[in-house]
Tab-separated table of C-alpha atoms in Angstrom:
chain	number	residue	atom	x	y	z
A	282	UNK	CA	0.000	0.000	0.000
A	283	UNK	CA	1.218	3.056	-0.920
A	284	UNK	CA	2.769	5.484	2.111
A	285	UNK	CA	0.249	8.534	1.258
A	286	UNK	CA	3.181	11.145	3.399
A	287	UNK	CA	5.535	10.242	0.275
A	288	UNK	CA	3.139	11.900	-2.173
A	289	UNK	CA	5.053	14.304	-3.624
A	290	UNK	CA	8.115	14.333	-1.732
A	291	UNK	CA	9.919	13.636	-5.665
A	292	UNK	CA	9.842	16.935	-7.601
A	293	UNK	CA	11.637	15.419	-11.016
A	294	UNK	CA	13.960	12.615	-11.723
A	295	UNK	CA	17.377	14.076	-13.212
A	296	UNK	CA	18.863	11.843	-15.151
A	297	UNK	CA	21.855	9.339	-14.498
A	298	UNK	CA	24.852	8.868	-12.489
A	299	UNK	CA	28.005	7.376	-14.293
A	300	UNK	CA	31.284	6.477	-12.110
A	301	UNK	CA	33.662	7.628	-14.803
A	302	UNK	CA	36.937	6.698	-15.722
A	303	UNK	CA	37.771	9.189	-18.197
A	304	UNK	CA	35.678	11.954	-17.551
A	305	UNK	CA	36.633	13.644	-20.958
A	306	UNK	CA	35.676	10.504	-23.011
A	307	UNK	CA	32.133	10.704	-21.345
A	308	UNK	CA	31.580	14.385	-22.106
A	309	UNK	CA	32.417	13.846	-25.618
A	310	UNK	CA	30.130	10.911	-25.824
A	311	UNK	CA	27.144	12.480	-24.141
A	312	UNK	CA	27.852	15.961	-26.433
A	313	UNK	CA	27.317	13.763	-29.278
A	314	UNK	CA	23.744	13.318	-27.922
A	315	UNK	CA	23.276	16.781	-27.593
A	316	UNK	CA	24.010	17.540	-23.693
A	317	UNK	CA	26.270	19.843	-22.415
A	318	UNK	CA	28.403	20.716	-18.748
A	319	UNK	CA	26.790	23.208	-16.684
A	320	UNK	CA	29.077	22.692	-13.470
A	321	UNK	CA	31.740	20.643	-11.604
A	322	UNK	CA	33.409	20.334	-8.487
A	323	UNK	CA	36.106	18.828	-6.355
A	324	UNK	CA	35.694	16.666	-3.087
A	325	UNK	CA	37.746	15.637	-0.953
A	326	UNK	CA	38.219	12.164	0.987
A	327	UNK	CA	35.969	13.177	3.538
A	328	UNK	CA	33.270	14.128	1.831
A	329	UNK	CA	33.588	11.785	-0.723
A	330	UNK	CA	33.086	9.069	1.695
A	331	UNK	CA	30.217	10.758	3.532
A	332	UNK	CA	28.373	10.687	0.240
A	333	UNK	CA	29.465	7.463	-1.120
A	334	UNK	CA	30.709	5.172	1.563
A	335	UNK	CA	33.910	4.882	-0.219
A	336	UNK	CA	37.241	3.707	1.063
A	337	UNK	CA	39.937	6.584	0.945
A	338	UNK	CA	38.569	8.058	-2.389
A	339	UNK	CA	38.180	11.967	-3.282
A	340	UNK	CA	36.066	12.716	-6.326
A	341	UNK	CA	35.258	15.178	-9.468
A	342	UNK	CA	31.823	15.418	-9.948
A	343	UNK	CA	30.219	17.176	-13.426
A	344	UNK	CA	26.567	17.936	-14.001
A	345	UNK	CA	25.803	18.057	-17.957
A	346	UNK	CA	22.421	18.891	-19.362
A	347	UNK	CA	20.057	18.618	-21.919
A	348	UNK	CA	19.826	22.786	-23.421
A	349	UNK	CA	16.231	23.856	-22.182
A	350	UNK	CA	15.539	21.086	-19.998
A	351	UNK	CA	15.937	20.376	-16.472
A	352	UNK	CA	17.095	17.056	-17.226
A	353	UNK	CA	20.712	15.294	-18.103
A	354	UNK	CA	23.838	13.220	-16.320
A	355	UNK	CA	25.859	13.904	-13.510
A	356	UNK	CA	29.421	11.794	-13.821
A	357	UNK	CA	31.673	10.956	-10.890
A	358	UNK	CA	35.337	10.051	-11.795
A	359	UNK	CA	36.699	8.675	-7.817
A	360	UNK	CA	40.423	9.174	-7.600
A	361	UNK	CA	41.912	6.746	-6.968
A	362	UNK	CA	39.738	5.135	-9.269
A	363	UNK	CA	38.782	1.295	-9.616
A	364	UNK	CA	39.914	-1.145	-12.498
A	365	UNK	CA	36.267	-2.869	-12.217
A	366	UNK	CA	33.707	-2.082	-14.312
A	367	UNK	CA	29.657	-2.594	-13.350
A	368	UNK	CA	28.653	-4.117	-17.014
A	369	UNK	CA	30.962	-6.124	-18.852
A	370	UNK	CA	29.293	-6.116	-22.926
A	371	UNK	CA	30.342	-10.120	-23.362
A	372	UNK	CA	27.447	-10.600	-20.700
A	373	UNK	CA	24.740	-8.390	-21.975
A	374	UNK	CA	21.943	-10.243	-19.688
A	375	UNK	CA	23.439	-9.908	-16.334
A	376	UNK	CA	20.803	-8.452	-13.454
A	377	UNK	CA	20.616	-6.462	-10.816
A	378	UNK	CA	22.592	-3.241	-11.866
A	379	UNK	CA	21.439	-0.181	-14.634
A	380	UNK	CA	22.187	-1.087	-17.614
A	381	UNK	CA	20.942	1.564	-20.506
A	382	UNK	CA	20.316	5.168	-20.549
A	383	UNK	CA	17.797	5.473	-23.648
A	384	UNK	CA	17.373	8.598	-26.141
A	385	UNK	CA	14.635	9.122	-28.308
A	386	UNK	CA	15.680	9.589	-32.102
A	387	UNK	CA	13.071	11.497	-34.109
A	388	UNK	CA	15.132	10.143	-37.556
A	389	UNK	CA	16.974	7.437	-36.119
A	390	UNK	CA	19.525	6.893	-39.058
A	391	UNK	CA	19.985	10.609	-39.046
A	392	UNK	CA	21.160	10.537	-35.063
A	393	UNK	CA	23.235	7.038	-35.746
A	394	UNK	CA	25.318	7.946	-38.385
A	395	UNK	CA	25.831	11.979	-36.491
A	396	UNK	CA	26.823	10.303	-33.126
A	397	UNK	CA	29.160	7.435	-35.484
A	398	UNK	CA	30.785	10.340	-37.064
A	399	UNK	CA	31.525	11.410	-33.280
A	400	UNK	CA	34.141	8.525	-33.210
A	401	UNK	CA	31.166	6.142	-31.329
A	402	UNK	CA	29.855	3.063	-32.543
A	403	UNK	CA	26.763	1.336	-32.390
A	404	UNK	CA	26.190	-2.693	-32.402
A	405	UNK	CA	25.298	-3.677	-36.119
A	406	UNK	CA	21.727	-5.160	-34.290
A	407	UNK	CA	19.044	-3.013	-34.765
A	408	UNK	CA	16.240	-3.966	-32.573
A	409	UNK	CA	12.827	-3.647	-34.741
A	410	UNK	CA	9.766	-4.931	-32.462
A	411	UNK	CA	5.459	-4.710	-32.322
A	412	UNK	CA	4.233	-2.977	-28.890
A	413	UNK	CA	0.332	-2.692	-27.913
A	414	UNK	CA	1.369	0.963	-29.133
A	415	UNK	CA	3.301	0.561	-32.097
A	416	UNK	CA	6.235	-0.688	-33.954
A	417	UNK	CA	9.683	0.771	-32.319
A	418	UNK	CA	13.311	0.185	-33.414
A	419	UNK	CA	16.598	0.373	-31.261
A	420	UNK	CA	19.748	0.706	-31.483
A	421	UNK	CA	22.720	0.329	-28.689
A	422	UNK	CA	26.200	1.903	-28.082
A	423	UNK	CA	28.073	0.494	-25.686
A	424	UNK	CA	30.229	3.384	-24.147
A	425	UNK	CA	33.175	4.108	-22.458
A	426	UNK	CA	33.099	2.344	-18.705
A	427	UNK	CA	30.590	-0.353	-20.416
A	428	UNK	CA	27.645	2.445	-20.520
A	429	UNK	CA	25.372	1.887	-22.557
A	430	UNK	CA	23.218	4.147	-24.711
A	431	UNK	CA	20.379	3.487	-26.553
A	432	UNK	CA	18.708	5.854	-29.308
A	433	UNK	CA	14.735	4.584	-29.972
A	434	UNK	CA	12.270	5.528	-32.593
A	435	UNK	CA	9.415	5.356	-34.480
A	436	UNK	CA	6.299	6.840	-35.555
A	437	UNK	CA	6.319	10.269	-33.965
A	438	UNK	CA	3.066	10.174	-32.279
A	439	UNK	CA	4.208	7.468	-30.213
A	440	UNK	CA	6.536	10.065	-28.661
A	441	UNK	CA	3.959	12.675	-28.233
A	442	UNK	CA	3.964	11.596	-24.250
A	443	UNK	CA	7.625	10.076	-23.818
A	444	UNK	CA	9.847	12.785	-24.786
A	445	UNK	CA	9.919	16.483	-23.378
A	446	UNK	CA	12.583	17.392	-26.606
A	447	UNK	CA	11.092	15.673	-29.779
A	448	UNK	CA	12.559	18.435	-32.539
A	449	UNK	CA	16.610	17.856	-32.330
A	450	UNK	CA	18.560	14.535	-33.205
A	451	UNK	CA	18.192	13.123	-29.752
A	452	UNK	CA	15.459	13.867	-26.972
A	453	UNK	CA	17.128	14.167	-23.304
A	454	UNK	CA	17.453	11.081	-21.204
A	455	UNK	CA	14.228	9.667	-21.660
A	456	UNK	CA	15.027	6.597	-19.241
A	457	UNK	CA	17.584	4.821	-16.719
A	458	UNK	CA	17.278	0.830	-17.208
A	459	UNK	CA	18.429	-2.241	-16.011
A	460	UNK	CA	17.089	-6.098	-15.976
A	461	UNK	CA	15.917	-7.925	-12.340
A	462	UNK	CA	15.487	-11.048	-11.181
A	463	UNK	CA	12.903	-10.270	-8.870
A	464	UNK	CA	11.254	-6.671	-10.270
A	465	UNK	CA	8.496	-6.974	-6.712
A	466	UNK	CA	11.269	-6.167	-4.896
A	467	UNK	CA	12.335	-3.452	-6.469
A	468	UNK	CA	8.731	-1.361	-7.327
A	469	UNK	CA	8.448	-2.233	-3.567
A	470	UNK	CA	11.628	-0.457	-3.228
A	471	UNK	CA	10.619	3.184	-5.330
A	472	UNK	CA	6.958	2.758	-3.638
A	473	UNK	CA	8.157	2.696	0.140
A	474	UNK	CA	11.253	5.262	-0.143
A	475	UNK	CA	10.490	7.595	-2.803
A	476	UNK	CA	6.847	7.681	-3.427
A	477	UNK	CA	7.158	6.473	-6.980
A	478	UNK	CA	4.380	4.076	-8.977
A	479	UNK	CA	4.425	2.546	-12.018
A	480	UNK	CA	3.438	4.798	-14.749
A	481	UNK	CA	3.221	2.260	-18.176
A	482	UNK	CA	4.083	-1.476	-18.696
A	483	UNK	CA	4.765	-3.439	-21.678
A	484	UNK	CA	6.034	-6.860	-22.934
A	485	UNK	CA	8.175	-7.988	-25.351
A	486	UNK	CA	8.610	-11.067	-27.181
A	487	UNK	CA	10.831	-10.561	-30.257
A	488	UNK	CA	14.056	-12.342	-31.447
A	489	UNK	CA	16.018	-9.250	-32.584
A	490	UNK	CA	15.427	-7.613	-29.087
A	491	UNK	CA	17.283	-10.878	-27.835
A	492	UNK	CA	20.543	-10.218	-30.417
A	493	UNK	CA	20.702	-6.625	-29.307
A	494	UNK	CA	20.712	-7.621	-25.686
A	495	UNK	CA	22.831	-10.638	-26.169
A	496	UNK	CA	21.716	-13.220	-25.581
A	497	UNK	CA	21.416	-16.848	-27.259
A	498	UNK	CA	18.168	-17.983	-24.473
A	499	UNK	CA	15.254	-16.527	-26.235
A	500	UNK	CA	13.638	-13.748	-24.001
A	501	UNK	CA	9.831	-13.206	-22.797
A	502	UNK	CA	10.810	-9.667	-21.269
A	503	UNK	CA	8.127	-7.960	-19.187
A	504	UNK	CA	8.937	-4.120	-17.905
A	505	UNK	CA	7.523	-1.153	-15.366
A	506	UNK	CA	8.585	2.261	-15.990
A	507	UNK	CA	8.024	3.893	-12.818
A	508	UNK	CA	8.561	7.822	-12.695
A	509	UNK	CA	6.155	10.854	-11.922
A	510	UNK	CA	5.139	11.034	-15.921
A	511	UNK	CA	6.058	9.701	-19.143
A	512	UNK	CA	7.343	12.635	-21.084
A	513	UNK	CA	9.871	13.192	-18.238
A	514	UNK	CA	13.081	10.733	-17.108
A	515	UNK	CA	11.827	7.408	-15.502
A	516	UNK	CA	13.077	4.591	-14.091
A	517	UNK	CA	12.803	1.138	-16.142
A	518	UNK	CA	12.515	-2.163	-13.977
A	519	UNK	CA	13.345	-5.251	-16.526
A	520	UNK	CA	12.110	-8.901	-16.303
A	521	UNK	CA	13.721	-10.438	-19.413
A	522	UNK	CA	12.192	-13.965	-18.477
A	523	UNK	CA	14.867	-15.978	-18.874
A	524	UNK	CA	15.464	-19.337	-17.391
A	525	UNK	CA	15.815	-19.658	-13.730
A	526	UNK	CA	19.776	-20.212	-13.282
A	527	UNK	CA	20.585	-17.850	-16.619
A	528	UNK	CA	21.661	-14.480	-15.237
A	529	UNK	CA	23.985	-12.989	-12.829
A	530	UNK	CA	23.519	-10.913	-10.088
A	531	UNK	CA	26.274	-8.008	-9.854
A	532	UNK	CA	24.889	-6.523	-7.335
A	533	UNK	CA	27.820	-6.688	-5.152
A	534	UNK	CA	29.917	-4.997	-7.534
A	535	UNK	CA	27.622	-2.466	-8.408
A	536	UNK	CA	29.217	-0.017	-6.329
A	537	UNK	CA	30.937	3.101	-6.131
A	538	UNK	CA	33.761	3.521	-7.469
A	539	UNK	CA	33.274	0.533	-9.844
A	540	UNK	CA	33.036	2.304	-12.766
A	541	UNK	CA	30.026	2.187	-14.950
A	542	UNK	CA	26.270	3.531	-15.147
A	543	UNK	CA	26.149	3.829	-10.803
A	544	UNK	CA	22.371	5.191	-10.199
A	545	UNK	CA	20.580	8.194	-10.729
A	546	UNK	CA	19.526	11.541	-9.507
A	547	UNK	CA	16.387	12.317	-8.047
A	548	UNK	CA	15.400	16.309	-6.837
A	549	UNK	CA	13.604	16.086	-4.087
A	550	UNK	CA	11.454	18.246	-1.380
A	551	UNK	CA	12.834	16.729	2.313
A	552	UNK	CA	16.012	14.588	1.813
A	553	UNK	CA	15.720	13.585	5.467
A	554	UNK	CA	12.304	11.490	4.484
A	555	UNK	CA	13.819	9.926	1.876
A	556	UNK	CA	16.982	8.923	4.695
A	557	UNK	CA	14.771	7.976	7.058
A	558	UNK	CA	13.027	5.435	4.947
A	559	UNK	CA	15.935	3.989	3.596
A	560	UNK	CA	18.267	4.267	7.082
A	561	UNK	CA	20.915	6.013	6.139
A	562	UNK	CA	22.166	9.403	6.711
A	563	UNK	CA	21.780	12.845	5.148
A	564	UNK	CA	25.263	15.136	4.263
A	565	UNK	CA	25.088	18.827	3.624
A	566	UNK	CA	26.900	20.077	0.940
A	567	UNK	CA	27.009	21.640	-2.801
A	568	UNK	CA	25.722	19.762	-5.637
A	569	UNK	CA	27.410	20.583	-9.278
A	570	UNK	CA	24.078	22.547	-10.683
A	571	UNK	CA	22.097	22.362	-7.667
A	572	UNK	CA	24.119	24.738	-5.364
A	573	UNK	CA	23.934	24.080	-1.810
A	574	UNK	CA	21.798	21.045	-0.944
A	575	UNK	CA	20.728	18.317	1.745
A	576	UNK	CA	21.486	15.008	0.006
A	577	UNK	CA	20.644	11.283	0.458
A	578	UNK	CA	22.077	7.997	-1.030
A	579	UNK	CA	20.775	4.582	-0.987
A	580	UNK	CA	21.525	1.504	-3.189
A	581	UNK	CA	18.120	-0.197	-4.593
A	582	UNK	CA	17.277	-3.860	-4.885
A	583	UNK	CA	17.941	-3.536	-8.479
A	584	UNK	CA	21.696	-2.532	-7.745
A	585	UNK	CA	21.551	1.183	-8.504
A	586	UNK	CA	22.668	3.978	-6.317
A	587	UNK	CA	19.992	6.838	-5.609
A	588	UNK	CA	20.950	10.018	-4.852
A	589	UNK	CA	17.918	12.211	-3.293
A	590	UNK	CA	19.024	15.602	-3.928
A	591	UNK	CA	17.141	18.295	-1.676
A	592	UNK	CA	18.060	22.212	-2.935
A	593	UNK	CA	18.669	24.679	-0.123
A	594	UNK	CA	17.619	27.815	-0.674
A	595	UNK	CA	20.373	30.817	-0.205
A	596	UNK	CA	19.393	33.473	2.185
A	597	UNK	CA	19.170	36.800	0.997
């Protein structure tokens, strides 16, 4: 049942977190799809492990954004930094960690061969697959740090209510992704500490969805985008039905400052709910783009790290 004091207490979903290696090769990737840096920063040990839990680590941190939108990705490069990586792309199906960012791509050869010509390549698979709604097609890019982007398309209409920017060659982050074994756990998870429901759910049973996941076990997959609305960032939980036995959990690894596609960013109105639901603690400090800020992070069911970001106003 839902808490009814969490109404509300999410304002917007920001976009994604990535642990970054190479922080230039990420903003040259995510400039390709149109965002841009609005602010950075420099943390020390201290606070570094205050926000992260880490072990000895300081931090950069860069916000980048989406022009006219509210929305975008905030990367973290830890220093030192970590030789793991979340994803690995040989084992496309493993669960509980984020796995895609997607993009929507008004003229989706238009945006491949633009972001290509960046010096990024897509998988030769291109994903082309019958909703309820309509006929889609997707393509993947598997990044630097093993992040992967996605641009999707189709008839326009069907974007009328899942994009905010629908006239350039990518929309903003449209959604942060990543497949489950056990997806009650985790829509438990967004219910009880962030207030968030499932806004639209779909299946998918299509063999060129399994080649651009990669996998050879054919795929029933069942999903729940959970957000605040459809046209803004949500969250996608993924059930790609495989056989019991078939996927592995990297949960454990999933964490900072493994580098990969970490968690997400969520602006919120009382970071000290959000704490007290999930038991951890709440550290005051500035947030690249968000100023000075109350801020809360807790690591899902579905292996991603959520950072409730609470804006304090300035006095005058």
């Amino acid at each position: 049942m839902r808490d009814e004091a969490m109404a509300g207490v999410v304002r917007s979903i920001h976009g994604p977190i990535i642990s970054s290696g190479d922080i230039d090769a990420h903003l040259a990737l995510f400039a390709a799809f149109g965002l841009r840096e609005v602010a950075r920063c420099e943390r020390s040990v201290a606070e570094t492990t205050a926000i992260w839990g880490t072990d000895r680590q300081s931090c950069t941190e860069v916000t980048l954004e989406t022009p006219g939108t509210r929305f975008g990705v905030r990367l973290v490069r830890f220093d030192p930094g970590s030789p793991a990586r979340i994803r690995d792309p040989s084992r496309g199906s493993d669960s509980e960690a984020l796995k895609v960012i997607d993009f929507y791509a008004p003229d989706l050869p238009a945006a491949l061969a633009a972001i290509e010509a960046a010096g990024f390549a897509f998988k030769p698979d291109v994903a082309d697959y019958e909703t309820p709604e309509g006929r889609y097609q997707e393509a993947h890019l598997w990044g630097p740090d093993g992040v992967v982007c996605a641009l999707i398309s189709g008839d326009a209409a069907l974007f009328d209510d899942l994009a905010t920017v629908r006239d350039r060659l990518v929309s903003e982050p449209q959604s942060i992704s990543g497949p489950v074994q056990d997806a009650d756990a985790t829509l438990a998870f967004f219910e009880e500490v962030f207030g968030l429901t499932v806004i639209h759910r779909y299946g998918l049973d299509d063999p060129s969805f399994d080649a651009l996941v990669g996998t050879t076990a054919r795929m029933t997959l069942r999903a729940w985008n959970v957000g605040l609305n459809k046209r803004e960032p949500y969250f996608g939980v993924i059930d790609y039905g495989l056989p019991p036995g078939s996927q592995v959990s990297v949960r454990a690894s999933a964490r900072p400052p493994a580098r990969g596609l970490l968690g997400a960013t969520l602006i919120v109105r009382d970071a000290a709910t959000i704490a007290a639901k999930a038991g951890v603690s709440v550290v005051t400090t500035d947030v690249p783009g968000f100023g000075p800020a109350r801020i809360a992070t807790v690591q899902g069911p579905n292996g991603a790290w959520f950072q409730a970001v609470q804006p304090v106003p300035v006095a005058a």
